[in-house]
C-alpha positions as a printed Julia matrix, in Angstrom:
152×3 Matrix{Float64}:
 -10.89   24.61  -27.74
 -12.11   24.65  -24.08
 -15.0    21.98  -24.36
 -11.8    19.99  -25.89
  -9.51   20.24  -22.94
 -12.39   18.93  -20.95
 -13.13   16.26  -23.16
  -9.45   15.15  -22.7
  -9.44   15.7   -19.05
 -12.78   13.63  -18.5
 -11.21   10.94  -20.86
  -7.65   10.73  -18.58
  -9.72   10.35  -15.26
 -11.85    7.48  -17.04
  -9.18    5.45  -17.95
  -6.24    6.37  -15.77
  -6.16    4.56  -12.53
  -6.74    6.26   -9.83
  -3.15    5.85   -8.48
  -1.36    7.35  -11.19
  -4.0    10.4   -10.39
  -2.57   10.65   -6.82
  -5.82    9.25   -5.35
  -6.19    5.71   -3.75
  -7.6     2.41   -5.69
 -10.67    0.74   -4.74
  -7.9    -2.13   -3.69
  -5.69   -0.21   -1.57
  -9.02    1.63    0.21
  -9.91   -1.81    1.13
  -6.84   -2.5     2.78
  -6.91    0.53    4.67
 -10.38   -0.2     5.9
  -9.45   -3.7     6.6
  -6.72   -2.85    8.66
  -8.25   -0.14   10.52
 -11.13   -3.01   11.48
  -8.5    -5.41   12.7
  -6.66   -2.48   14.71
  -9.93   -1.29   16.08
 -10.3    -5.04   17.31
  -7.47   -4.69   19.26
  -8.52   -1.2    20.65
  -5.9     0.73   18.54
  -5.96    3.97   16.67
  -6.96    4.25   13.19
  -3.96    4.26   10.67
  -4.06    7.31    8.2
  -2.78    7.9     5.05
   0.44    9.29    4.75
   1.45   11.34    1.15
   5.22   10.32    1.74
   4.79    6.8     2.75
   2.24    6.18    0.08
   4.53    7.55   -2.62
   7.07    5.61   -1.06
   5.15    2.36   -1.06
   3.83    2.93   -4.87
   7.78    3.28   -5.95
   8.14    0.13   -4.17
   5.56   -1.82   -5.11
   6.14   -0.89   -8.8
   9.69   -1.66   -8.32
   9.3    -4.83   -7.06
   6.7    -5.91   -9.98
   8.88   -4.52  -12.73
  11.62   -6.46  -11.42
   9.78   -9.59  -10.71
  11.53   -9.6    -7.17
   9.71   -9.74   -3.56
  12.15   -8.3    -0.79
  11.99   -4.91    1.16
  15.27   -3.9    -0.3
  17.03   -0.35    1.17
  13.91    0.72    3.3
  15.73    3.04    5.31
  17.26    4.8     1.77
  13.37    5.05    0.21
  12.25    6.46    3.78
  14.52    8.83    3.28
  14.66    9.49   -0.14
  11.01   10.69    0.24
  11.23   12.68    3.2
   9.28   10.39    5.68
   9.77   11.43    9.05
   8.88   10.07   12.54
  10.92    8.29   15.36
   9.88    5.08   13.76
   9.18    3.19   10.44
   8.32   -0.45    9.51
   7.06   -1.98    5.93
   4.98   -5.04    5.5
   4.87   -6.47    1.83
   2.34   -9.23    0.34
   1.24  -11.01   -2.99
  -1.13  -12.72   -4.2
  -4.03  -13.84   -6.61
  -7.4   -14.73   -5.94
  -8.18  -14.88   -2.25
  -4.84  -14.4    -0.58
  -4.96  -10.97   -3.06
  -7.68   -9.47   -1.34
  -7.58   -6.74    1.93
  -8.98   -9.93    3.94
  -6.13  -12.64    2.45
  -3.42  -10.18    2.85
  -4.04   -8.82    6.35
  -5.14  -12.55    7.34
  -1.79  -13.5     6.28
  -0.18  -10.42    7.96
  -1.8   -11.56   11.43
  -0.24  -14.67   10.69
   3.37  -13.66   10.72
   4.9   -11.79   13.9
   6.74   -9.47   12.34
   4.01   -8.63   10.15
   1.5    -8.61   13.14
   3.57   -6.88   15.06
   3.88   -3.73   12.47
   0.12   -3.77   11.86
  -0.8    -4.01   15.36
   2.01   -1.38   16.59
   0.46    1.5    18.77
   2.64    3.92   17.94
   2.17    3.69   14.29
  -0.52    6.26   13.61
   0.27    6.86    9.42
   0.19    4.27    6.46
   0.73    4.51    2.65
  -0.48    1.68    1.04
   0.26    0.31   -2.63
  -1.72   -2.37   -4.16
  -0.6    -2.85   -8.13
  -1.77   -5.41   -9.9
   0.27   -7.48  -13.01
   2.06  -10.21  -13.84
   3.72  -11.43  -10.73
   6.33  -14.23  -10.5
   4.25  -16.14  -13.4
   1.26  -15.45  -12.07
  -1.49  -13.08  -13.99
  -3.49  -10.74  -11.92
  -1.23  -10.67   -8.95
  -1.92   -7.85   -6.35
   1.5    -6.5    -5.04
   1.28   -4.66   -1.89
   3.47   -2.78    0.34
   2.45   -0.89    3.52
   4.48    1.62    4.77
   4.41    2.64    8.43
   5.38    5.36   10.71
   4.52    6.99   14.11
């Protein structure tokens, strides 16, 4: 009975992503280290993760995919409906497939945007939780849907 609890164990950590698991996916480790590179650029702080803002930004994300719909929606409402806490918040969202849905299209297109740059490049955010799901996106197949969640 034991050595088949393990066996069913082993066989959920095989196939379930590591998301659902609590842990980060190879995609949204790449964005963190991505992001930490450009901040370090700039001679910022690293950005850690966050549990609140990263459950926060994997409701989101998988929101926004199950919906088929790419807006920030009541920010301050999922801030606070998972207890995030800190004198200031921000979100950045992204999509995309191929290139533009890698850690180097999406933070490229970030730096691109001022109000995206400006989140990502904010001092006084020191925490992140990052969310990168992949599906059907807006007709698209394979489509990486991100949100970053921020706060200092």
């Amino acid at each position: 009975m034991f050595k088949h609890v393990l066996a069913v164990i082993a066989a959920l950590v095989l196939i379930l992503p590591a998301a659902a698991l609590g842990g980060s996916t190879r995609a949204e480790t790449s964005l963190l280290r991505e992001m930490n590179r450009v901040r370090a650029e700039h001679g910022l702080g690293r950005l850690t993760g966050d549990t609140r803002l990263i459950r926060a930004a994997r409701s989101h994300s998988r929101e926004m995919l199950g919906a088929n719909v790419f807006q920030h929606g009541a920010f301050g409402s999922r801030m606070a409906q998972f207890d995030v806490t800190g004198k200031l918040a921000g979100e950045n969202l992204a999509w995309g497939t191929g290139v533009k849905g890698t850690a180097r299209g999406i933070v490229l297109a970030w730096l691109a945007s001022p109000e995206h740059r400006a989140n990502l490049l904010r001092p006084s955010f020191t925490r992140v939780g990052i969310s990168d799901l992949v599906g059907s996106f807006r007709g698209h197949s394979g489509a990486h849907v991100v949100t970053a969640d921020f706060a200092g």
